[in-house]
Amino acid sequence: MTTTNIPITFMDIDNHSFYFTAEDDGLEEDTFNKSVKFSVHEIQSMDQKILTLNKEENKFLFQCLTDKERCEHKFECKFTIHIYQSNSRESIVGRPVMLYANKGEEKMVACCHGNCEIQAEAMKLPNKVDATADKALFYMKELASTDTVVFESALYRNHFLGFQRDEKNPWQHKLVLIQQVDGTDSRNEFLKLPPHSCCSGGGAKSTG
């Protein structure tokens, strides 16, 4: 819980120590509540690779796909960005979101794991997140004067969704977390595009 500006009251001095008590300001712990707002997109890197869910391997990959490949059942190119509402006092620039693609009836959610890995986990979106550090929560930030967005991990601050070559499969680029050291990195920047016409569900959809 953030304690900035919570009233405190002086109580006593004992053995050269000062004792205070914090008043109850009625605030809850920092929480994130699932909103009704979401939008559906193709997510494209700055070098025109498309983020996909490989349904056979349950992996998020960036790939250069033809129109025909976009329509194959093997790949899901349509991603939902679901917005969460926050009561956090932290000064954070960006919307709390969760990112997922559908595999049948399952939501395959982008989740942070050790060694900056991002894994596709089948899960139901929680209605409430009780901590600011959650493996599936990201802060979506719009870059000034552009149509570009970045996704900062709530679990690993100053680490952003990006892509890098898979060492095991050098012809593939996987979704990972990349630490932002000095300025922006084009591997962290993405365009939100309307879904391709052959994607199930047609055009982009939004409830907010």
mmCIF file of C-alpha atoms in Angstrom:
data_model
loop_
_atom_site.group_PDB
_atom_site.id
_atom_site.type_symbol
_atom_site.label_atom_id
_atom_site.label_comp_id
_atom_site.label_asym_id
_atom_site.label_seq_id
_atom_site.Cartn_x
_atom_site.Cartn_y
_atom_site.Cartn_z
ATOM 1 C CA MET A 1 0.000 0.000 0.000
ATOM 2 C CA THR A 2 1.290 3.483 -0.770
ATOM 3 C CA THR A 3 1.637 5.654 2.326
ATOM 4 C CA THR A 4 2.330 9.067 0.799
ATOM 5 C CA ASN A 5 0.392 11.871 2.574
ATOM 6 C CA ILE A 6 -1.242 9.555 5.131
ATOM 7 C CA PRO A 7 -1.759 11.621 8.357
ATOM 8 C CA ILE A 8 0.407 10.681 11.359
ATOM 9 C CA THR A 9 0.139 11.718 15.027
ATOM 10 C CA PHE A 10 3.003 12.168 17.526
ATOM 11 C CA MET A 11 2.553 9.811 20.508
ATOM 12 C CA ASP A 12 5.574 9.708 22.847
ATOM 13 C CA ILE A 13 9.347 9.864 23.397
ATOM 14 C CA ASP A 14 11.010 6.835 24.954
ATOM 15 C CA ASN A 15 14.731 6.152 25.254
ATOM 16 C CA HIS A 16 15.569 8.924 22.791
ATOM 17 C CA SER A 17 13.169 7.477 20.209
ATOM 18 C CA PHE A 18 10.157 9.255 18.741
ATOM 19 C CA TYR A 19 6.928 7.277 18.330
ATOM 20 C CA PHE A 20 4.147 8.126 15.903
ATOM 21 C CA THR A 21 0.914 6.440 14.878
ATOM 22 C CA ALA A 22 -0.550 6.530 11.376
ATOM 23 C CA GLU A 23 -4.210 7.417 11.078
ATOM 24 C CA ASP A 24 -6.545 5.196 9.081
ATOM 25 C CA ASP A 25 -7.432 7.169 5.962
ATOM 26 C CA GLY A 26 -9.951 4.591 4.770
ATOM 27 C CA LEU A 27 -7.947 3.683 1.683
ATOM 28 C CA GLU A 28 -7.817 0.142 0.389
ATOM 29 C CA GLU A 29 -4.678 -1.586 -0.761
ATOM 30 C CA ASP A 30 -3.635 -0.688 -4.291
ATOM 31 C CA THR A 31 -5.919 -2.663 -6.599
ATOM 32 C CA PHE A 32 -6.752 -2.988 -10.273
ATOM 33 C CA ASN A 33 -10.320 -3.723 -11.302
ATOM 34 C CA LYS A 34 -11.298 -5.218 -14.643
ATOM 35 C CA SER A 35 -13.213 -2.658 -16.691
ATOM 36 C CA VAL A 36 -15.658 -3.228 -19.531
ATOM 37 C CA LYS A 37 -13.273 -1.564 -21.993
ATOM 38 C CA PHE A 38 -11.230 -3.552 -24.474
ATOM 39 C CA SER A 39 -10.037 -3.279 -28.051
ATOM 40 C CA VAL A 40 -8.938 -5.818 -30.651
ATOM 41 C CA HIS A 41 -5.938 -5.323 -32.930
ATOM 42 C CA GLU A 42 -3.134 -6.734 -34.946
ATOM 43 C CA ILE A 43 0.066 -5.714 -33.200
ATOM 44 C CA GLN A 44 2.889 -4.859 -35.565
ATOM 45 C CA SER A 45 6.546 -4.169 -34.834
ATOM 46 C CA MET A 46 8.306 -1.213 -36.414
ATOM 47 C CA ASP A 47 9.927 -3.556 -38.961
ATOM 48 C CA GLN A 48 6.471 -4.847 -39.958
ATOM 49 C CA LYS A 49 6.505 -8.168 -38.161
ATOM 50 C CA ILE A 50 3.110 -9.274 -36.829
ATOM 51 C CA LEU A 51 2.652 -10.618 -33.299
ATOM 52 C CA THR A 52 1.077 -14.067 -33.481
ATOM 53 C CA LEU A 53 0.056 -16.891 -31.201
ATOM 54 C CA ASN A 54 1.318 -20.188 -32.563
ATOM 55 C CA LYS A 55 -1.593 -22.359 -31.447
ATOM 56 C CA GLU A 56 0.308 -25.603 -31.920
ATOM 57 C CA GLU A 57 3.225 -24.564 -29.701
ATOM 58 C CA ASN A 58 1.425 -22.029 -27.463
ATOM 59 C CA LYS A 59 4.107 -19.441 -28.172
ATOM 60 C CA PHE A 60 3.963 -15.728 -28.969
ATOM 61 C CA LEU A 61 6.086 -15.019 -32.049
ATOM 62 C CA PHE A 62 6.745 -12.038 -34.298
ATOM 63 C CA GLN A 63 6.607 -13.107 -37.918
ATOM 64 C CA CYS A 64 6.477 -11.735 -41.444
ATOM 65 C CA LEU A 65 3.286 -13.345 -42.730
ATOM 66 C CA THR A 66 1.639 -13.398 -46.119
ATOM 67 C CA ASP A 67 -2.117 -12.842 -46.374
ATOM 68 C CA LYS A 68 -2.533 -16.591 -46.816
ATOM 69 C CA GLU A 69 -0.498 -17.372 -43.693
ATOM 70 C CA ARG A 70 -2.541 -14.866 -41.693
ATOM 71 C CA CYS A 71 -5.632 -16.932 -42.452
ATOM 72 C CA GLU A 72 -4.170 -20.291 -41.474
ATOM 73 C CA HIS A 73 -5.628 -21.937 -38.385
ATOM 74 C CA LYS A 74 -2.108 -22.420 -37.013
ATOM 75 C CA PHE A 75 -1.738 -18.712 -36.260
ATOM 76 C CA GLU A 76 -3.851 -16.247 -34.312
ATOM 77 C CA CYS A 77 -3.033 -12.663 -35.255
ATOM 78 C CA LYS A 78 -5.867 -10.953 -33.408
ATOM 79 C CA PHE A 79 -5.010 -9.705 -29.905
ATOM 80 C CA THR A 80 -7.290 -8.204 -27.287
ATOM 81 C CA ILE A 81 -6.077 -5.383 -25.052
ATOM 82 C CA HIS A 82 -8.276 -5.381 -21.940
ATOM 83 C CA ILE A 83 -8.139 -2.274 -19.757
ATOM 84 C CA TYR A 84 -8.056 -2.291 -15.956
ATOM 85 C CA GLN A 85 -8.960 0.582 -13.656
ATOM 86 C CA SER A 86 -6.566 1.481 -10.837
ATOM 87 C CA ASN A 87 -6.916 3.159 -7.445
ATOM 88 C CA SER A 88 -3.133 3.271 -7.071
ATOM 89 C CA ARG A 89 -1.630 6.515 -5.803
ATOM 90 C CA GLU A 90 1.544 5.924 -7.794
ATOM 91 C CA SER A 91 2.141 8.466 -10.531
ATOM 92 C CA ILE A 92 2.161 6.118 -13.500
ATOM 93 C CA VAL A 93 1.849 7.231 -17.090
ATOM 94 C CA GLY A 94 -0.064 4.532 -18.924
ATOM 95 C CA ARG A 95 -3.173 2.404 -18.786
ATOM 96 C CA PRO A 96 -3.094 -0.894 -16.864
ATOM 97 C CA VAL A 97 -3.925 -3.640 -19.369
ATOM 98 C CA MET A 98 -3.772 -7.361 -20.008
ATOM 99 C CA LEU A 99 -2.973 -8.728 -23.448
ATOM 100 C CA TYR A 100 -4.269 -11.996 -24.845
ATOM 101 C CA ALA A 101 -5.149 -13.996 -27.950
ATOM 102 C CA ASN A 102 -7.896 -16.588 -28.212
ATOM 103 C CA LYS A 103 -7.286 -20.278 -28.740
ATOM 104 C CA GLY A 104 -10.730 -21.803 -29.076
ATOM 105 C CA GLU A 105 -12.555 -21.001 -25.836
ATOM 106 C CA GLU A 106 -9.321 -20.236 -23.963
ATOM 107 C CA LYS A 107 -7.688 -16.865 -23.447
ATOM 108 C CA MET A 108 -3.916 -17.192 -23.881
ATOM 109 C CA VAL A 109 -2.586 -14.325 -21.783
ATOM 110 C CA ALA A 110 0.883 -12.777 -22.069
ATOM 111 C CA CYS A 111 2.561 -13.424 -18.693
ATOM 112 C CA CYS A 112 6.017 -12.485 -17.400
ATOM 113 C CA HIS A 113 8.364 -15.175 -16.129
ATOM 114 C CA GLY A 114 12.003 -15.344 -15.064
ATOM 115 C CA ASN A 115 14.883 -14.455 -17.387
ATOM 116 C CA CYS A 116 12.691 -11.894 -19.174
ATOM 117 C CA GLU A 117 10.573 -14.622 -20.746
ATOM 118 C CA ILE A 118 6.964 -14.092 -21.851
ATOM 119 C CA GLN A 119 4.747 -17.155 -21.883
ATOM 120 C CA ALA A 120 1.234 -17.719 -23.192
ATOM 121 C CA GLU A 121 -0.849 -18.919 -20.242
ATOM 122 C CA ALA A 122 -4.433 -20.139 -20.472
ATOM 123 C CA MET A 123 -6.331 -18.211 -17.828
ATOM 124 C CA LYS A 124 -9.521 -16.364 -17.090
ATOM 125 C CA LEU A 125 -8.957 -12.640 -16.722
ATOM 126 C CA PRO A 126 -9.236 -11.759 -13.022
ATOM 127 C CA ASN A 127 -11.909 -9.269 -12.035
ATOM 128 C CA LYS A 128 -9.532 -7.782 -9.469
ATOM 129 C CA VAL A 129 -5.756 -7.663 -9.063
ATOM 130 C CA ASP A 130 -4.687 -6.893 -5.494
ATOM 131 C CA ALA A 131 -1.057 -5.991 -6.147
ATOM 132 C CA THR A 132 0.797 -3.566 -8.389
ATOM 133 C CA ALA A 133 3.285 -6.310 -9.353
ATOM 134 C CA ASP A 134 1.364 -8.905 -11.364
ATOM 135 C CA LYS A 135 2.816 -11.170 -14.045
ATOM 136 C CA ALA A 136 -0.024 -10.484 -16.504
ATOM 137 C CA LEU A 137 -0.373 -6.732 -15.963
ATOM 138 C CA PHE A 138 1.272 -4.138 -18.199
ATOM 139 C CA TYR A 139 1.137 -0.359 -18.488
ATOM 140 C CA MET A 140 0.271 0.617 -22.053
ATOM 141 C CA LYS A 141 1.804 3.972 -22.897
ATOM 142 C CA GLU A 142 1.187 6.026 -26.017
ATOM 143 C CA LEU A 143 4.299 7.743 -27.327
ATOM 144 C CA ALA A 144 3.889 11.467 -27.912
ATOM 145 C CA SER A 145 2.926 12.617 -31.411
ATOM 146 C CA THR A 146 2.864 9.077 -32.815
ATOM 147 C CA ASP A 147 0.468 6.178 -33.195
ATOM 148 C CA THR A 148 2.964 3.966 -31.378
ATOM 149 C CA VAL A 149 2.537 2.254 -28.012
ATOM 150 C CA VAL A 150 4.809 0.468 -25.546
ATOM 151 C CA PHE A 151 3.892 -2.033 -22.824
ATOM 152 C CA GLU A 152 5.786 -1.775 -19.530
ATOM 153 C CA SER A 153 5.682 -4.757 -17.176
ATOM 154 C CA ALA A 154 4.042 -4.095 -13.809
ATOM 155 C CA LEU A 155 6.113 -6.921 -12.322
ATOM 156 C CA TYR A 156 9.480 -5.854 -13.729
ATOM 157 C CA ARG A 157 9.542 -2.062 -13.887
ATOM 158 C CA ASN A 158 11.452 -0.436 -16.736
ATOM 159 C CA HIS A 159 11.125 -3.689 -18.697
ATOM 160 C CA PHE A 160 8.979 -3.559 -21.837
ATOM 161 C CA LEU A 161 7.423 -6.055 -24.202
ATOM 162 C CA GLY A 162 9.682 -6.481 -27.197
ATOM 163 C CA PHE A 163 11.066 -9.122 -29.507
ATOM 164 C CA GLN A 164 14.380 -10.864 -30.006
ATOM 165 C CA ARG A 165 15.711 -13.739 -32.052
ATOM 166 C CA ASP A 166 15.071 -17.140 -30.488
ATOM 167 C CA GLU A 167 18.441 -18.790 -29.809
ATOM 168 C CA LYS A 168 16.922 -22.256 -30.227
ATOM 169 C CA ASN A 169 15.171 -21.304 -33.474
ATOM 170 C CA PRO A 170 17.167 -18.448 -35.057
ATOM 171 C CA TRP A 171 14.577 -17.926 -37.808
ATOM 172 C CA GLN A 172 11.968 -17.028 -35.198
ATOM 173 C CA HIS A 173 11.550 -13.860 -33.145
ATOM 174 C CA LYS A 174 9.860 -14.391 -29.787
ATOM 175 C CA LEU A 175 7.996 -12.015 -27.491
ATOM 176 C CA VAL A 176 10.193 -11.119 -24.492
ATOM 177 C CA LEU A 177 10.815 -8.420 -21.898
ATOM 178 C CA ILE A 178 13.565 -5.955 -22.786
ATOM 179 C CA GLN A 179 15.038 -3.607 -20.212
ATOM 180 C CA GLN A 180 15.060 -0.009 -21.351
ATOM 181 C CA VAL A 181 18.483 1.336 -20.457
ATOM 182 C CA ASP A 182 18.922 4.615 -22.315
ATOM 183 C CA GLY A 183 16.046 6.097 -24.278
ATOM 184 C CA THR A 184 13.612 4.211 -26.463
ATOM 185 C CA ASP A 185 14.285 0.948 -28.261
ATOM 186 C CA SER A 186 12.461 0.267 -31.519
ATOM 187 C CA ARG A 187 12.092 -3.379 -30.450
ATOM 188 C CA ASN A 188 9.723 -2.151 -27.712
ATOM 189 C CA GLU A 189 7.523 -0.014 -29.967
ATOM 190 C CA PHE A 190 4.384 -1.326 -31.648
ATOM 191 C CA LEU A 191 1.562 -0.180 -33.869
ATOM 192 C CA LYS A 192 -2.025 -1.151 -33.041
ATOM 193 C CA LEU A 193 -3.682 -2.012 -36.356
ATOM 194 C CA PRO A 194 -7.186 -3.208 -37.294
ATOM 195 C CA PRO A 195 -7.288 -7.016 -37.595
ATOM 196 C CA HIS A 196 -6.703 -8.455 -41.061
ATOM 197 C CA SER A 197 -9.934 -9.050 -42.978
ATOM 198 C CA CYS A 198 -9.560 -12.835 -42.823
ATOM 199 C CA CYS A 199 -9.208 -12.874 -39.036
ATOM 200 C CA SER A 200 -12.219 -14.243 -37.220
ATOM 201 C CA GLY A 201 -14.536 -11.496 -36.116
ATOM 202 C CA GLY A 202 -13.599 -9.067 -38.900
ATOM 203 C CA GLY A 203 -12.678 -5.510 -37.974
ATOM 204 C CA ALA A 204 -11.500 -4.021 -34.725
ATOM 205 C CA LYS A 205 -13.935 -4.085 -31.857
ATOM 206 C CA SER A 206 -14.048 -1.896 -28.802
ATOM 207 C CA THR A 207 -16.311 -1.439 -25.822
ATOM 208 C CA GLY A 208 -14.983 1.857 -24.712
#
